[in-house]
């Protein structure tokens, strides 16, 4: 039996549930998280079916990896949204997960396309998924920071910082998970958990940037506008890490520029 | 302004510059430490911090812990030792490490060919340079005293504080003081042979406490892709990001002004007297492909064979105008070694080692490293890296505490994190 042939049914079920959940969300309906969860269950069901038919965890091919992204993102996004009443996190995670799922369903040639050896690890998908969530939350925090800076009234700025702070704490939690999963994966793949590879170094600097914000906030609750401005600056480091690393002189020795 | 936390002794916050220890003083102190590090770099002619090996690393860590415990005890009287445990020092250290880290992330981190002032200052080996290591030690001191002060006596919030902070302290301390005990040894074995010898990174031979016999090495490759060369200077015209056509029968695609169709693919190709190619048995032989290439600008069409270069088979390309179409070296899809591992007690067991799936034996982990890439699938040589890191359990304990702390942050949010601060407002 080829389990992949059942994917369209599961994917369509998940997609329908998620679309319904988004529609319910728009009306503020309380059933939205449960309908979303039904969609996650459909993906989990397919992953279980696939794992059972393969006789191993589905982590080796491009198609399998994309499937696991859909599962991780839709699950983690729903947890954050439910815990923090941030429906936008679920919307973001859902759209991303649905894109992964739809792409996998429509491109059967990716189902058996083996990943390059170093990427085939149980840590790979969780590592990338939590980073996707961390970047989204931290970017949202910095946008909230920018909005707060533009407010003229003190109360408005304070409220923006309160919203931003919570997004930073949650986003930083995911960033820490991403860094830790990356270290565990590196140990399995390259023999050491930390190699000061340029990409790792810039990821650490991003982490330090937001860690400094948390400590600054713990030290001086009274500084509002400087904290908002700091968040915007930390975002620049994040973007530099995300997009810029490949252009630095140090990148010639990076193991993380896979495209070569 | 800064508000003190109830039940934690505080310091006098007015008076002379060094008594009122805030951000400016912390920045001066860390700046002074970095300057000391720079001076040491220069005085020692660019030699960085040596990584002490067991038992010196362990003894140093024990002494360091004792000093931190003593400082935590004495900090109850307030004064500079209390300041040493506070957030301004944390932030100043983060700032210095961030700046040094930016150097490490920007400049190549290997010794340059020519000696230079930058190299002498440690800019090409930042993480073992004096400024970096001294700042890291100050950070560990700061965090260590803060930790002890927050968990003795145990009170509300201690657990939450301890998870992330203790996790990070453990991982950092074990990683730093244990770095001299990490051993990496390269092993090379041919199919059917066994070895107990390896080579350390500095070239010295090492006798391993285990033996390894290579039963079988297997490499699977992706289908080769087409590549394009300039007939006049041999330069590679295909660039990263250009369309990549995998050579499988029936495949077709376009690259710049060329349209390519793949008519036939022959693995392990041997030339036939008729000028074609047939599949042979030699695993070292490259693939051959028969292509039709149409130049959409000149309207010309060429048909013929292309062959990737490899042992005993001449490479062959199809020339269309100024462009030579040929096969690129195939990329490895997966490779693994089947081995027998012999342990010091005389036992042996079989294992499969592949990338991302090392084998553990006698306190070492053995990783698949590479193979003879000139021969590719025909390689009968497999290279391994054996790694020993006795401090790994402590580092992992730290990482798992950090993960638990991070999960707590995701579920607790900023309210929980800054709870005490809100109360004291
Ligand atoms: C997982 C990451 C971390 C988080 C979430 C975190 C969070 C916090 C928070 C909220 C406080 C304020 C506690 C208070 O004053 O009541 C704090 C204090 C502190 N943090 Fe962190 N921190 C983290 C990592 C670090 C690191 C890496 C260091 C230094 C190496 C550090 C050093 C300190 C110090 C020294 C204090 C002051 C402790 C005190 O006043 O009792 N923290 N941290």
Short mmCIF file of C-alpha atoms in Angstrom, two decimals, chain A residues 4-234:
data_model
loop_
_atom_site.label_atom_id
_atom_site.label_comp_id
_atom_site.label_asym_id
_atom_site.label_seq_id
_atom_site.Cartn_x
_atom_site.Cartn_y
_atom_site.Cartn_z
CA UNK A 4 0.86 8.81 -0.04
CA UNK A 5 -2.14 8.11 -2.27
CA UNK A 6 -4.37 8.97 0.71
CA UNK A 7 -2.76 12.37 1.30
CA UNK A 8 -5.26 14.42 -0.77
CA UNK A 9 -8.14 13.23 1.43
CA UNK A 10 -6.33 14.04 4.69
CA UNK A 11 -4.96 17.32 3.33
CA UNK A 12 -8.39 18.42 2.10
CA UNK A 13 -9.91 17.57 5.49
CA UNK A 14 -7.21 19.55 7.30
CA UNK A 15 -7.53 22.45 4.88
CA UNK A 16 -11.32 22.55 5.28
CA UNK A 17 -11.07 22.48 9.08
CA UNK A 18 -8.44 25.22 9.11
CA UNK A 19 -10.40 27.43 6.71
CA UNK A 20 -13.50 26.96 8.86
CA UNK A 21 -11.50 27.79 12.00
CA UNK A 22 -10.20 31.00 10.42
CA UNK A 23 -13.74 31.96 9.43
CA UNK A 24 -14.99 31.23 12.95
CA UNK A 25 -12.08 33.24 14.36
CA UNK A 26 -13.09 36.23 12.28
CA UNK A 27 -16.45 36.14 14.06
CA UNK A 28 -14.83 35.52 17.44
CA UNK A 29 -16.54 32.14 17.75
CA UNK A 30 -15.36 29.95 20.64
CA UNK A 31 -15.38 26.74 18.59
CA UNK A 32 -12.50 27.96 16.38
CA UNK A 33 -9.64 26.28 18.32
CA UNK A 34 -11.47 22.96 18.35
CA UNK A 35 -12.16 23.03 14.63
CA UNK A 36 -8.50 23.91 14.08
CA UNK A 37 -7.49 20.99 16.33
CA UNK A 38 -9.55 18.63 14.15
CA UNK A 39 -7.44 19.76 11.20
CA UNK A 40 -4.21 19.12 13.15
CA UNK A 41 -5.56 15.67 14.04
CA UNK A 42 -6.10 14.94 10.34
CA UNK A 43 -2.44 15.75 9.61
CA UNK A 44 -1.30 13.74 12.66
CA UNK A 45 -3.44 10.83 11.45
CA UNK A 46 -1.80 10.89 8.04
CA UNK A 47 1.70 11.13 9.59
CA UNK A 48 0.89 8.08 11.75
CA UNK A 49 -0.42 6.17 8.72
CA UNK A 50 2.67 7.05 6.71
CA UNK A 51 5.04 6.14 9.55
CA UNK A 52 3.26 2.82 9.96
CA UNK A 53 3.40 1.99 6.25
CA UNK A 54 7.08 3.03 5.99
CA UNK A 55 8.02 1.30 9.21
CA UNK A 56 10.09 4.35 10.29
CA UNK A 57 9.52 8.00 11.23
CA UNK A 58 8.84 10.08 8.10
CA UNK A 59 11.92 12.31 8.15
CA UNK A 60 14.01 11.30 5.18
CA UNK A 61 12.50 12.92 2.11
CA UNK A 62 11.49 16.41 1.07
CA UNK A 63 7.81 15.45 1.05
CA UNK A 64 8.01 13.86 4.48
CA UNK A 65 9.80 16.91 5.87
CA UNK A 66 7.16 19.32 4.53
CA UNK A 67 4.47 17.17 6.05
CA UNK A 68 6.16 17.39 9.44
CA UNK A 69 6.42 21.18 9.11
CA UNK A 70 2.66 21.31 8.59
CA UNK A 71 2.13 19.22 11.72
CA UNK A 72 4.55 21.13 13.96
CA UNK A 73 3.50 24.60 12.85
CA UNK A 74 -0.24 24.01 13.06
CA UNK A 75 0.18 22.44 16.50
CA UNK A 76 2.56 24.99 18.06
CA UNK A 77 0.71 27.92 16.50
CA UNK A 78 -2.56 26.67 17.98
CA UNK A 79 -1.00 26.30 21.45
CA UNK A 80 0.29 29.88 21.42
CA UNK A 81 -2.98 31.25 20.02
CA UNK A 82 -5.08 29.42 22.58
CA UNK A 83 -2.84 30.30 25.52
CA UNK A 84 -2.42 33.95 24.64
CA UNK A 85 -5.55 34.80 22.66
CA UNK A 86 -3.40 35.79 19.72
CA UNK A 87 -5.51 34.49 16.82
CA UNK A 88 -3.05 35.96 14.34
CA UNK A 89 -0.41 33.43 15.40
CA UNK A 90 -2.75 30.60 14.49
CA UNK A 91 -3.65 32.33 11.23
CA UNK A 92 0.05 32.70 10.35
CA UNK A 93 0.87 29.11 11.34
CA UNK A 94 -2.19 27.79 9.51
CA UNK A 95 -1.45 29.55 6.23
CA UNK A 96 2.18 28.38 6.36
CA UNK A 97 1.21 24.83 7.29
CA UNK A 98 -1.49 24.71 4.60
CA UNK A 99 1.04 25.89 2.02
CA UNK A 100 3.44 23.08 3.01
CA UNK A 101 0.61 20.55 2.92
CA UNK A 102 -0.85 21.75 -0.39
CA UNK A 103 2.56 21.85 -2.03
CA UNK A 104 3.28 18.29 -0.88
CA UNK A 105 -0.08 17.03 -2.11
CA UNK A 106 0.35 18.66 -5.52
CA UNK A 107 3.96 17.57 -6.09
CA UNK A 108 4.17 13.80 -5.73
CA UNK A 109 7.74 13.90 -7.07
CA UNK A 110 8.84 15.42 -3.74
CA UNK A 111 7.52 12.44 -1.77
CA UNK A 112 10.56 10.31 -2.54
CA UNK A 113 13.11 13.06 -3.12
CA UNK A 114 15.73 12.19 -0.53
CA UNK A 115 17.14 15.06 1.53
CA UNK A 116 20.87 15.64 1.65
CA UNK A 117 22.35 13.49 4.43
CA UNK A 118 23.08 16.25 6.97
CA UNK A 119 19.45 17.39 6.98
CA UNK A 120 18.04 13.98 7.81
CA UNK A 121 17.61 14.31 11.55
CA UNK A 122 14.74 14.16 13.99
CA UNK A 123 15.83 17.64 15.19
CA UNK A 124 15.74 19.30 11.79
CA UNK A 125 11.99 19.93 11.44
CA UNK A 126 11.35 21.03 15.05
CA UNK A 127 14.43 23.27 14.81
CA UNK A 128 13.16 25.09 11.72
CA UNK A 129 9.51 25.15 12.84
CA UNK A 130 10.21 26.83 16.17
CA UNK A 131 12.47 29.34 14.41
CA UNK A 132 9.63 30.20 12.00
CA UNK A 133 7.39 30.89 15.00
CA UNK A 134 10.11 32.77 16.90
CA UNK A 135 10.83 35.08 13.95
CA UNK A 136 7.12 35.75 13.47
CA UNK A 137 6.58 36.60 17.15
CA UNK A 138 9.72 38.71 17.48
CA UNK A 139 8.93 40.56 14.26
CA UNK A 140 5.44 41.23 15.60
CA UNK A 141 6.99 42.52 18.83
CA UNK A 142 9.23 44.91 16.92
CA UNK A 143 6.30 46.13 14.81
CA UNK A 144 4.37 46.73 18.02
CA UNK A 145 7.45 48.58 19.27
CA UNK A 146 7.48 50.77 16.17
CA UNK A 147 3.78 51.52 16.60
CA UNK A 148 4.38 52.45 20.24
CA UNK A 149 7.21 54.80 19.26
CA UNK A 150 4.87 56.62 16.90
CA UNK A 151 2.28 57.16 19.63
CA UNK A 152 2.47 60.61 21.20
CA UNK A 153 0.65 59.75 24.42
CA UNK A 154 2.48 57.97 27.24
CA UNK A 155 -0.39 55.55 27.92
CA UNK A 156 -0.43 54.42 24.30
CA UNK A 157 3.32 53.82 24.31
CA UNK A 158 3.07 51.85 27.55
CA UNK A 159 0.28 49.67 26.18
CA UNK A 160 2.29 48.97 23.01
CA UNK A 161 5.26 47.95 25.16
CA UNK A 162 3.06 45.63 27.23
CA UNK A 163 1.89 43.88 24.05
CA UNK A 164 5.44 43.82 22.65
CA UNK A 165 6.90 42.45 25.90
CA UNK A 166 4.61 39.46 25.90
CA UNK A 167 5.37 38.70 22.26
CA UNK A 168 9.12 39.01 23.02
CA UNK A 169 8.93 36.60 25.95
CA UNK A 170 7.03 33.98 23.92
CA UNK A 171 9.11 34.58 20.81
CA UNK A 172 12.34 34.41 22.85
CA UNK A 173 11.11 31.11 24.33
CA UNK A 174 10.80 29.72 20.81
CA UNK A 175 14.18 31.24 19.85
CA UNK A 176 15.77 29.43 22.82
CA UNK A 177 14.11 26.18 21.72
CA UNK A 178 15.41 26.71 18.19
CA UNK A 179 18.96 27.35 19.41
CA UNK A 180 18.85 24.31 21.72
CA UNK A 181 17.39 21.95 19.09
CA UNK A 182 20.05 23.22 16.71
CA UNK A 183 22.78 22.35 19.21
CA UNK A 184 21.39 18.84 19.76
CA UNK A 185 21.15 18.29 16.01
CA UNK A 186 24.69 19.59 15.42
CA UNK A 187 26.01 17.04 17.93
CA UNK A 188 24.36 14.21 15.97
CA UNK A 189 25.37 15.50 12.56
CA UNK A 190 28.79 17.10 13.03
CA UNK A 191 30.08 15.74 16.30
CA UNK A 192 29.93 18.96 18.31
CA UNK A 193 27.02 20.96 19.69
CA UNK A 194 28.53 24.34 18.97
CA UNK A 195 31.10 25.08 16.30
CA UNK A 196 31.04 28.92 16.04
CA UNK A 197 29.95 28.66 12.48
CA UNK A 198 29.04 32.18 11.21
CA UNK A 199 25.36 31.26 10.99
CA UNK A 200 25.45 29.96 14.56
CA UNK A 201 27.30 33.05 15.75
CA UNK A 202 24.72 35.41 14.25
CA UNK A 203 21.89 33.30 15.66
CA UNK A 204 23.53 33.64 19.08
CA UNK A 205 23.83 37.42 18.63
CA UNK A 206 20.12 37.63 17.81
CA UNK A 207 19.40 35.63 20.94
CA UNK A 208 21.67 37.90 23.01
CA UNK A 209 19.92 40.94 21.57
CA UNK A 210 16.51 39.86 22.81
CA UNK A 211 17.93 38.49 26.07
CA UNK A 212 19.33 41.97 26.71
CA UNK A 213 15.88 43.43 26.14
CA UNK A 214 14.40 41.11 28.77
CA UNK A 215 17.06 42.04 31.31
CA UNK A 216 16.77 45.73 30.49
CA UNK A 217 13.04 45.45 31.18
CA UNK A 218 13.69 43.61 34.45
CA UNK A 219 16.14 46.31 35.51
CA UNK A 220 14.31 49.45 34.48
CA UNK A 221 10.54 49.14 34.21
CA UNK A 222 10.34 52.92 33.91
CA UNK A 223 12.13 53.20 30.56
CA UNK A 224 9.40 52.92 27.93
CA UNK A 225 10.46 54.73 24.77
CA UNK A 226 14.09 53.54 24.92
CA UNK A 227 12.80 49.97 25.28
CA UNK A 228 10.54 50.41 22.25
CA UNK A 229 13.42 51.84 20.22
CA UNK A 230 15.66 48.98 21.35
CA UNK A 231 13.17 46.41 20.07
CA UNK A 232 13.23 47.98 16.63
CA UNK A 233 17.06 47.87 16.65
CA UNK A 234 17.11 44.22 17.76
#
